[in-house]
mmCIF file of C-alpha atoms and ligand atoms in Angstrom:
data_model
loop_
_atom_site.group_PDB
_atom_site.id
_atom_site.type_symbol
_atom_site.label_atom_id
_atom_site.label_comp_id
_atom_site.label_asym_id
_atom_site.label_seq_id
_atom_site.Cartn_x
_atom_site.Cartn_y
_atom_site.Cartn_z
ATOM 1 C CA MET A 7 -3.965 0.658 5.337
ATOM 2 C CA GLY A 8 -5.559 -1.251 8.243
ATOM 3 C CA SER A 9 -5.630 1.678 10.638
ATOM 4 C CA ALA A 10 -6.973 3.945 7.864
ATOM 5 C CA VAL A 11 -9.841 1.525 7.088
ATOM 6 C CA MET A 12 -10.587 1.328 10.850
ATOM 7 C CA ARG A 13 -10.695 5.157 11.074
ATOM 8 C CA ARG A 14 -13.038 5.318 8.049
ATOM 9 C CA LEU A 15 -15.442 2.608 9.306
ATOM 10 C CA GLY A 16 -15.465 4.228 12.771
ATOM 11 C CA GLY A 17 -16.252 7.586 11.148
ATOM 12 C CA GLU A 18 -19.147 5.909 9.336
ATOM 13 C CA GLY A 19 -20.546 4.667 12.640
ATOM 14 C CA PHE A 20 -19.813 0.960 12.119
ATOM 15 C CA GLY A 21 -19.753 -0.450 15.659
ATOM 16 C CA GLN A 22 -19.079 -4.123 15.000
ATOM 17 C CA VAL A 23 -15.688 -4.029 13.313
ATOM 18 C CA LEU A 24 -13.777 -7.254 14.065
ATOM 19 C CA THR A 25 -9.957 -7.285 13.900
ATOM 20 C CA ALA A 26 -7.175 -9.619 14.929
ATOM 21 C CA THR A 27 -3.597 -8.468 15.341
ATOM 22 C CA ARG A 28 -0.625 -10.476 14.092
ATOM 23 C CA ASP A 29 0.019 -11.635 17.686
ATOM 24 C CA GLN A 30 -3.598 -12.742 18.194
ATOM 25 C CA LEU A 31 -3.998 -14.618 14.882
ATOM 26 C CA ASP A 32 -1.357 -15.865 12.428
ATOM 27 C CA LEU A 33 -3.121 -15.385 9.093
ATOM 28 C CA ARG A 34 -0.819 -17.997 7.507
ATOM 29 C CA ASP A 35 -2.320 -20.711 9.744
ATOM 30 C CA GLN A 36 -5.448 -22.133 8.002
ATOM 31 C CA ALA A 37 -6.690 -24.028 11.077
ATOM 32 C CA ALA A 38 -6.429 -20.961 13.326
ATOM 33 C CA VAL A 39 -8.050 -18.715 10.702
ATOM 34 C CA ASN A 40 -10.895 -21.217 10.175
ATOM 35 C CA TYR A 41 -11.442 -21.347 13.937
ATOM 36 C CA TRP A 42 -11.615 -17.508 14.039
ATOM 37 C CA PHE A 43 -14.052 -17.322 11.116
ATOM 38 C CA ARG A 44 -16.277 -20.103 12.622
ATOM 39 C CA ALA A 45 -16.349 -18.199 15.943
ATOM 40 C CA ASN A 46 -16.908 -14.689 14.504
ATOM 41 C CA ARG A 47 -18.762 -15.261 11.176
ATOM 42 C CA PRO A 48 -17.796 -11.927 9.541
ATOM 43 C CA GLU A 49 -20.208 -10.845 6.751
ATOM 44 C CA PHE A 50 -17.882 -8.354 5.053
ATOM 45 C CA VAL A 51 -14.091 -8.860 4.957
ATOM 46 C CA PHE A 52 -11.511 -6.165 4.164
ATOM 47 C CA LEU A 53 -8.311 -8.143 3.462
ATOM 48 C CA VAL A 54 -5.543 -5.558 3.868
ATOM 49 C CA ALA A 55 -2.982 -7.768 5.637
ATOM 50 C CA GLY A 56 0.389 -8.696 4.136
ATOM 51 C CA THR A 57 4.139 -8.465 4.474
ATOM 52 C CA VAL A 58 4.987 -5.204 2.707
ATOM 53 C CA GLY A 59 8.022 -3.031 2.185
ATOM 54 C CA GLY A 60 9.877 -0.766 -0.170
ATOM 55 C CA ILE A 61 12.191 -1.580 -3.044
ATOM 56 C CA LEU A 62 15.118 -2.701 -0.830
ATOM 57 C CA ALA A 63 12.982 -4.916 1.435
ATOM 58 C CA ASN A 64 11.311 -6.564 -1.571
ATOM 59 C CA SER A 65 14.564 -7.299 -3.349
ATOM 60 C CA THR A 66 16.469 -8.539 -0.264
ATOM 61 C CA ARG A 67 13.676 -10.631 1.397
ATOM 62 C CA PRO A 68 11.861 -12.249 -1.621
ATOM 63 C CA ALA A 69 11.230 -15.641 0.031
ATOM 64 C CA GLU A 70 9.603 -14.100 3.097
ATOM 65 C CA PHE A 71 7.407 -11.831 0.922
ATOM 66 C CA ILE A 72 6.130 -14.591 -1.368
ATOM 67 C CA TYR A 73 5.612 -17.124 1.446
ATOM 68 C CA ASP A 74 3.755 -14.728 3.751
ATOM 69 C CA ASN A 75 1.626 -13.015 1.114
ATOM 70 C CA MET A 76 0.572 -16.116 -0.789
ATOM 71 C CA LEU A 77 -0.387 -17.872 2.478
ATOM 72 C CA ILE A 78 -2.131 -14.893 4.104
ATOM 73 C CA HIS A 79 -4.251 -14.173 1.024
ATOM 74 C CA ALA A 80 -5.076 -17.823 0.222
ATOM 75 C CA THR A 81 -5.881 -18.674 3.853
ATOM 76 C CA VAL A 82 -8.257 -15.744 4.474
ATOM 77 C CA VAL A 83 -10.031 -15.985 1.098
ATOM 78 C CA HIS A 84 -10.573 -19.731 1.636
ATOM 79 C CA ALA A 85 -11.941 -19.224 5.177
ATOM 80 C CA ALA A 86 -14.242 -16.439 3.925
ATOM 81 C CA HIS A 87 -15.585 -18.947 1.387
ATOM 82 C CA LEU A 88 -15.943 -21.814 3.903
ATOM 83 C CA PHE A 89 -17.792 -19.676 6.494
ATOM 84 C CA GLY A 90 -20.088 -17.850 4.053
ATOM 85 C CA ALA A 91 -18.802 -14.285 4.099
ATOM 86 C CA LYS A 92 -21.215 -12.162 1.978
ATOM 87 C CA LYS A 93 -18.394 -10.122 0.403
ATOM 88 C CA LEU A 94 -14.608 -9.794 0.563
ATOM 89 C CA LEU A 95 -12.368 -6.997 -0.704
ATOM 90 C CA TYR A 96 -8.736 -7.975 -1.315
ATOM 91 C CA LEU A 97 -6.123 -5.207 -1.686
ATOM 92 C CA GLY A 98 -3.093 -5.950 -3.886
ATOM 93 C CA SER A 99 -0.659 -3.332 -5.228
ATOM 94 C CA SER A 100 0.179 -1.651 -8.522
ATOM 95 C CA CYS A 101 3.457 -3.599 -8.562
ATOM 96 C CA ILE A 102 1.286 -6.472 -9.845
ATOM 97 C CA TYR A 103 1.595 -4.970 -13.351
ATOM 98 C CA PRO A 104 4.496 -5.633 -15.782
ATOM 99 C CA ARG A 105 7.662 -3.504 -15.519
ATOM 100 C CA GLU A 106 7.541 -2.125 -19.078
ATOM 101 C CA CYS A 107 3.764 -1.610 -19.070
ATOM 102 C CA MET A 108 1.830 0.849 -21.258
ATOM 103 C CA GLN A 109 1.098 3.959 -19.198
ATOM 104 C CA PRO A 110 -1.334 4.738 -17.696
ATOM 105 C CA ILE A 111 -1.841 1.109 -16.681
ATOM 106 C CA LYS A 112 -5.276 -0.411 -17.447
ATOM 107 C CA GLU A 113 -6.698 -3.363 -15.490
ATOM 108 C CA GLU A 114 -6.469 -5.452 -18.682
ATOM 109 C CA HIS A 115 -2.668 -5.094 -18.711
ATOM 110 C CA LEU A 116 -2.390 -7.610 -15.850
ATOM 111 C CA LEU A 117 -0.007 -10.486 -16.699
ATOM 112 C CA SER A 118 0.740 -8.902 -20.086
ATOM 113 C CA GLY A 119 4.510 -8.919 -19.516
ATOM 114 C CA ALA A 120 7.475 -9.581 -17.210
ATOM 115 C CA LEU A 121 7.307 -8.203 -13.668
ATOM 116 C CA GLU A 122 9.806 -5.834 -12.045
ATOM 117 C CA PRO A 123 12.491 -8.189 -10.574
ATOM 118 C CA THR A 124 12.757 -6.137 -7.371
ATOM 119 C CA ASN A 125 9.173 -6.989 -6.415
ATOM 120 C CA GLU A 126 8.310 -10.101 -8.401
ATOM 121 C CA PRO A 127 7.355 -12.240 -5.372
ATOM 122 C CA TYR A 128 4.755 -9.864 -4.113
ATOM 123 C CA ALA A 129 2.713 -9.803 -7.263
ATOM 124 C CA ILE A 130 1.115 -13.216 -7.789
ATOM 125 C CA ALA A 131 -2.627 -12.894 -7.005
ATOM 126 C CA LYS A 132 -5.678 -13.886 -9.076
ATOM 127 C CA LEU A 133 -7.359 -15.356 -6.088
ATOM 128 C CA CYS A 134 -10.691 -13.608 -5.758
ATOM 129 C CA GLU A 135 -11.613 -14.098 -9.401
ATOM 130 C CA SER A 136 -11.042 -17.866 -9.077
ATOM 131 C CA TYR A 137 -13.382 -18.199 -6.065
ATOM 132 C CA ARG A 138 -16.008 -16.158 -7.877
ATOM 133 C CA ARG A 139 -15.760 -18.387 -10.964
ATOM 134 C CA GLN A 140 -15.834 -21.717 -9.044
ATOM 135 C CA TYR A 141 -18.140 -20.887 -6.094
ATOM 136 C CA GLY A 142 -19.888 -17.656 -7.129
ATOM 137 C CA SER A 143 -18.282 -15.879 -4.149
ATOM 138 C CA ASN A 144 -18.753 -12.091 -4.257
ATOM 139 C CA PHE A 145 -15.035 -11.521 -3.707
ATOM 140 C CA ILE A 146 -13.554 -8.414 -5.329
ATOM 141 C CA SER A 147 -9.940 -7.163 -5.597
ATOM 142 C CA ALA A 148 -8.469 -3.695 -5.896
ATOM 143 C CA MET A 149 -4.947 -2.631 -6.919
ATOM 144 C CA PRO A 150 -3.921 0.539 -5.076
ATOM 145 C CA THR A 151 -0.963 2.653 -6.137
ATOM 146 C CA ASN A 152 1.930 3.583 -3.754
ATOM 147 C CA LEU A 153 0.424 4.650 -0.431
ATOM 148 C CA TYR A 154 1.470 7.020 2.334
ATOM 149 C CA GLY A 155 0.013 8.657 5.454
ATOM 150 C CA PRO A 156 -0.419 8.183 9.232
ATOM 151 C CA ASN A 157 1.024 5.004 10.804
ATOM 152 C CA ASP A 158 3.528 4.562 7.976
ATOM 153 C CA ASN A 159 6.860 2.735 8.385
ATOM 154 C CA PHE A 160 9.734 5.272 8.734
ATOM 155 C CA ASP A 161 12.518 2.669 9.071
ATOM 156 C CA LEU A 162 15.010 3.589 6.328
ATOM 157 C CA THR A 163 15.914 0.022 5.369
ATOM 158 C CA SER A 164 12.354 -1.334 4.893
ATOM 159 C CA SER A 165 10.158 1.728 4.179
ATOM 160 C CA HIS A 166 8.765 3.142 0.964
ATOM 161 C CA VAL A 167 10.138 6.342 -0.592
ATOM 162 C CA LEU A 168 7.769 8.988 0.815
ATOM 163 C CA PRO A 169 8.134 8.193 4.542
ATOM 164 C CA ALA A 170 11.880 7.680 3.969
ATOM 165 C CA LEU A 171 12.206 11.174 2.475
ATOM 166 C CA ILE A 172 10.151 12.784 5.294
ATOM 167 C CA ARG A 173 12.462 11.091 7.797
ATOM 168 C CA LYS A 174 15.692 11.913 5.930
ATOM 169 C CA PHE A 175 14.908 15.623 5.477
ATOM 170 C CA HIS A 176 13.768 15.873 9.099
ATOM 171 C CA ASP A 177 16.956 14.210 10.415
ATOM 172 C CA ALA A 178 19.134 16.466 8.218
ATOM 173 C CA LYS A 179 17.343 19.592 9.481
ATOM 174 C CA THR A 180 17.577 18.586 13.175
ATOM 175 C CA GLU A 181 21.273 17.652 12.737
ATOM 176 C CA GLY A 182 22.088 20.885 10.871
ATOM 177 C CA ARG A 183 22.959 19.114 7.607
ATOM 178 C CA ARG A 184 21.961 20.365 4.117
ATOM 179 C CA GLU A 185 22.774 17.373 1.871
ATOM 180 C CA VAL A 186 20.193 14.546 1.731
ATOM 181 C CA SER A 187 20.830 11.229 -0.025
ATOM 182 C CA ILE A 188 18.166 10.123 -2.506
ATOM 183 C CA TRP A 189 18.299 6.549 -3.817
ATOM 184 C CA GLY A 190 18.663 5.955 -7.554
ATOM 185 C CA THR A 191 18.740 8.541 -10.358
ATOM 186 C CA GLY A 192 15.619 10.485 -9.378
ATOM 187 C CA ALA A 193 14.132 9.814 -12.844
ATOM 188 C CA PRO A 194 11.544 7.092 -12.048
ATOM 189 C CA ARG A 195 7.964 8.322 -11.870
ATOM 190 C CA ARG A 196 5.534 7.323 -9.111
ATOM 191 C CA GLU A 197 1.879 7.973 -8.210
ATOM 192 C CA PHE A 198 0.939 8.438 -4.506
ATOM 193 C CA LEU A 199 -2.436 8.003 -2.751
ATOM 194 C CA HIS A 200 -3.112 9.014 0.872
ATOM 195 C CA VAL A 201 -4.311 6.040 2.985
ATOM 196 C CA ASP A 202 -7.433 7.925 4.111
ATOM 197 C CA ASP A 203 -8.448 8.257 0.450
ATOM 198 C CA LEU A 204 -7.734 4.527 0.017
ATOM 199 C CA ALA A 205 -9.924 3.677 3.035
ATOM 200 C CA ASP A 206 -12.705 5.801 1.547
ATOM 201 C CA ALA A 207 -12.343 3.928 -1.754
ATOM 202 C CA CYS A 208 -12.483 0.578 0.114
ATOM 203 C CA LEU A 209 -15.839 1.471 1.664
ATOM 204 C CA PHE A 210 -17.097 2.756 -1.691
ATOM 205 C CA LEU A 211 -16.074 -0.493 -3.483
ATOM 206 C CA MET A 212 -17.508 -2.740 -0.738
ATOM 207 C CA ARG A 213 -20.835 -0.943 -1.246
ATOM 208 C CA ASN A 214 -20.820 -0.417 -5.020
ATOM 209 C CA TYR A 215 -18.548 -2.879 -6.890
ATOM 210 C CA ASP A 216 -19.405 -6.555 -7.551
ATOM 211 C CA ALA A 217 -17.388 -7.479 -10.673
ATOM 212 C CA ALA A 218 -14.793 -10.221 -11.328
ATOM 213 C CA GLN A 219 -12.270 -7.796 -12.857
ATOM 214 C CA HIS A 220 -9.846 -6.267 -10.321
ATOM 215 C CA ILE A 221 -10.011 -2.461 -10.186
ATOM 216 C CA ASN A 222 -7.251 0.169 -9.965
ATOM 217 C CA VAL A 223 -7.287 2.692 -7.104
ATOM 218 C CA GLY A 224 -5.142 5.802 -7.545
ATOM 219 C CA THR A 225 -5.108 9.504 -8.343
ATOM 220 C CA GLY A 226 -4.141 9.245 -12.030
ATOM 221 C CA GLU A 227 -1.306 11.744 -11.414
ATOM 222 C CA ASP A 228 2.446 10.996 -11.033
ATOM 223 C CA LEU A 229 5.788 12.804 -10.627
ATOM 224 C CA THR A 230 9.496 11.979 -10.726
ATOM 225 C CA ILE A 231 11.313 10.924 -7.548
ATOM 226 C CA ARG A 232 13.376 14.130 -7.928
ATOM 227 C CA GLU A 233 10.181 16.253 -7.989
ATOM 228 C CA LEU A 234 8.857 14.293 -4.991
ATOM 229 C CA ALA A 235 12.113 14.952 -3.073
ATOM 230 C CA GLU A 236 11.914 18.665 -3.946
ATOM 231 C CA THR A 237 8.277 18.765 -2.721
ATOM 232 C CA VAL A 238 9.143 17.056 0.585
ATOM 233 C CA ALA A 239 12.197 19.350 0.982
ATOM 234 C CA SER A 240 10.026 22.458 0.454
ATOM 235 C CA ILE A 241 7.764 21.288 3.338
ATOM 236 C CA VAL A 242 10.322 19.801 5.770
ATOM 237 C CA HIS A 243 13.769 21.378 5.054
ATOM 238 C CA PRO A 244 13.772 24.087 2.326
ATOM 239 C CA GLU A 245 17.559 24.720 2.617
ATOM 240 C CA ALA A 246 18.347 21.073 1.793
ATOM 241 C CA THR A 247 20.310 19.930 -1.300
ATOM 242 C CA LEU A 248 19.733 16.571 -3.063
ATOM 243 C CA ALA A 249 22.522 13.982 -3.628
ATOM 244 C CA PHE A 250 21.532 11.008 -5.805
ATOM 245 C CA ASP A 251 22.976 7.615 -4.767
ATOM 246 C CA THR A 252 22.918 5.668 -8.019
ATOM 247 C CA SER A 253 24.226 2.533 -6.280
ATOM 248 C CA LYS A 254 20.629 2.007 -5.150
ATOM 249 C CA PRO A 255 18.018 0.536 -7.601
ATOM 250 C CA ASP A 256 15.516 2.714 -9.518
ATOM 251 C CA GLY A 257 13.047 -0.168 -9.928
ATOM 252 C CA THR A 258 10.113 0.185 -12.299
ATOM 253 C CA PRO A 259 10.609 3.264 -14.560
ATOM 254 C CA ARG A 260 6.948 4.318 -14.204
ATOM 255 C CA LYS A 261 3.681 2.832 -12.802
ATOM 256 C CA LEU A 262 0.833 5.307 -13.299
ATOM 257 C CA LEU A 263 -2.578 3.637 -12.900
ATOM 258 C CA ASP A 264 -5.456 4.236 -15.322
ATOM 259 C CA VAL A 265 -8.304 5.029 -12.894
ATOM 260 C CA ALA A 266 -10.986 5.641 -15.514
ATOM 261 C CA ARG A 267 -12.984 2.587 -14.328
ATOM 262 C CA LEU A 268 -13.111 3.881 -10.696
ATOM 263 C CA HIS A 269 -13.867 7.462 -11.800
ATOM 264 C CA GLY A 270 -16.627 6.011 -13.977
ATOM 265 C CA LEU A 271 -18.197 4.568 -10.805
ATOM 266 C CA GLY A 272 -18.138 8.074 -9.273
ATOM 267 C CA TRP A 273 -15.160 7.884 -6.887
ATOM 268 C CA ARG A 274 -12.203 10.323 -6.902
ATOM 269 C CA HIS A 275 -9.419 11.010 -4.387
ATOM 270 C CA ARG A 276 -9.751 14.138 -2.205
ATOM 271 C CA ILE A 277 -6.313 14.619 -0.579
ATOM 272 C CA ASN A 278 -3.748 16.257 -2.901
ATOM 273 C CA LEU A 279 -0.070 15.343 -2.560
ATOM 274 C CA SER A 280 1.334 18.514 -0.934
ATOM 275 C CA GLU A 281 -1.518 18.612 1.594
ATOM 276 C CA GLY A 282 -1.011 14.895 2.299
ATOM 277 C CA ILE A 283 2.758 15.243 2.749
ATOM 278 C CA ALA A 284 2.294 18.185 5.142
ATOM 279 C CA SER A 285 -0.241 16.288 7.297
ATOM 280 C CA SER A 286 1.923 13.124 7.225
ATOM 281 C CA TYR A 287 4.954 15.147 8.388
ATOM 282 C CA GLN A 288 2.834 16.615 11.207
ATOM 283 C CA TRP A 289 1.776 13.050 12.157
ATOM 284 C CA PHE A 290 5.484 12.044 12.151
ATOM 285 C CA LEU A 291 6.363 14.969 14.452
ATOM 286 C CA ASP A 292 3.401 14.243 16.799
ATOM 287 C CA HIS A 293 4.374 10.539 17.041
ATOM 288 C CA TYR A 294 8.170 10.848 16.855
ATOM 289 C CA GLN A 295 8.765 9.771 20.476
ATOM 290 C CA ASP A 296 6.478 6.698 20.091
ATOM 291 C CA LEU A 297 8.136 5.814 16.789
ATOM 292 C CA ARG A 298 11.558 6.031 18.477
ATOM 293 C CA ALA A 299 10.289 4.018 21.466
ATOM 294 C CA THR A 300 8.912 1.266 19.171
ATOM 295 C CA GLY A 301 12.050 1.319 16.963
ATOM 296 C CA ARG A 302 10.137 2.345 13.857
ATOM 297 C CA VAL A 303 12.645 5.144 13.274
ATOM 298 C CA ALA A 304 15.578 3.159 14.685
ATOM 299 C CA ALA A 305 17.834 2.195 11.806
ATOM 300 C CA LEU A 306 19.873 4.960 10.160
ATOM 301 C CA ALA A 307 20.630 4.642 6.396
HETATM 302 O O1 GFB B 28 8.758 3.406 -2.643
HETATM 303 P P1 GFB B 28 9.806 2.487 -3.179
HETATM 304 O O2 GFB B 28 10.674 1.798 -2.191
HETATM 305 O O3 GFB B 28 9.086 1.341 -4.022
HETATM 306 O O4 GFB B 28 10.789 3.280 -4.197
HETATM 307 P P2 GFB B 28 8.723 1.053 -5.540
HETATM 308 C C1 GFB B 28 10.269 4.174 -5.141
HETATM 309 C C2 GFB B 28 11.422 4.899 -5.829
HETATM 310 O O5 GFB B 28 11.985 5.831 -4.886
HETATM 311 C C3 GFB B 28 12.580 4.000 -6.296
HETATM 312 C C4 GFB B 28 13.403 5.737 -4.923
HETATM 313 O O6 GFB B 28 13.031 4.444 -7.551
HETATM 314 C C5 GFB B 28 13.656 4.242 -5.227
HETATM 315 O O7 GFB B 28 14.967 4.061 -5.706
HETATM 316 N N1 GFB B 28 13.947 6.195 -3.637
HETATM 317 C C6 GFB B 28 14.728 7.317 -3.481
HETATM 318 C C7 GFB B 28 13.802 5.619 -2.433
HETATM 319 N N2 GFB B 28 15.100 7.453 -2.192
HETATM 320 C C8 GFB B 28 14.539 6.416 -1.510
HETATM 321 C C9 GFB B 28 14.574 6.003 -0.127
HETATM 322 O O8 GFB B 28 15.215 6.630 0.740
HETATM 323 N N3 GFB B 28 13.866 4.881 0.224
HETATM 324 C C10 GFB B 28 13.138 4.165 -0.733
HETATM 325 N N4 GFB B 28 12.433 3.095 -0.309
HETATM 326 N N5 GFB B 28 13.108 4.511 -2.054
HETATM 327 C C11 GFB B 28 7.563 -0.964 -4.335
HETATM 328 C C12 GFB B 28 7.495 -2.442 -4.490
HETATM 329 O O9 GFB B 28 8.279 -0.496 -5.431
HETATM 330 O O10 GFB B 28 6.255 -0.379 -4.378
HETATM 331 C C13 GFB B 28 6.557 -3.061 -3.477
HETATM 332 O O11 GFB B 28 8.818 -2.969 -4.322
HETATM 333 C C14 GFB B 28 5.210 -2.362 -3.465
HETATM 334 O O12 GFB B 28 6.346 -4.415 -3.795
HETATM 335 C C15 GFB B 28 5.418 -0.863 -3.335
HETATM 336 O O13 GFB B 28 4.520 -2.599 -4.617
HETATM 337 C C16 GFB B 28 4.093 -0.136 -3.388
HETATM 338 O O14 GFB B 28 7.597 1.905 -5.933
HETATM 339 O O15 GFB B 28 9.933 1.094 -6.426
#
């Protein structure tokens, strides 16, 4: 998300984009974050930082996810308030909605039921609304659907499904194998948004949305994990066959966002799924050596 927002702001000609990498600034450290905000006085804040991961990472590292994400979000929102940021956009995730939620999921369905156990820790956030109510801060929050695109994580133990499938079909093809293991039953349905569309939506919301209610960001279209695997196979390794590993969790049966509110504001995604998968696979091929060198395609399933 971060690199996509940087690409989009650069494309828009914004010259004064301030960033701080994890090594430069620990966003869980209030004193350090306050010092950074006092020194830099950002007017507009895109809060896209967090500890993220796929279904396995979320269910095996819950303490790390809840500790990091609650601290990062609380610390940055509080500093933005203390040092007078004009506007802040916080990005959550569609996993914030209940597991058995009406589909498509409306913003009002938030906290209307039990969360999916595999990603419960990651979902507690009503931060921006509280600062708006108490201090009148123009802080907004958006809930994007599952994301994919350039700079994704292709590590098979911590990644999300789409980069994992690109990697698995690629490895099978280069190793002359046909069978590819797909986690779960293949029946769950998921919606996917390309990160460049998300970055475009972030700029649009920073310019045009000033309401307390969080807003969904997605395509409004979903497919089964089996259909997704068949689509990736058709692009990366058409001879492949699918083997479903039902020892792995399916997670939420479906999480299709209702994007009527965003469409009503005049924003729609532009990158369709097949096009996005093809360009993401090309990015993977172009960066394969770097990914290997930095260990982001290290672990084998
Ligand atoms: O993308 P994913 O890890 O996250 O899994 P969630 C989506 C679906 O793909 C699940 C299946 O049903 C997985 O079982 N799947 C099949 C695979 N093969 C694979 C594979 O090789 N790797 C992975 N990772 N999945 C996450 C939340 O849920 O969504 C996070 O846990 C966050 O907190 C993220 O919200 C956006 O969509 O199930």
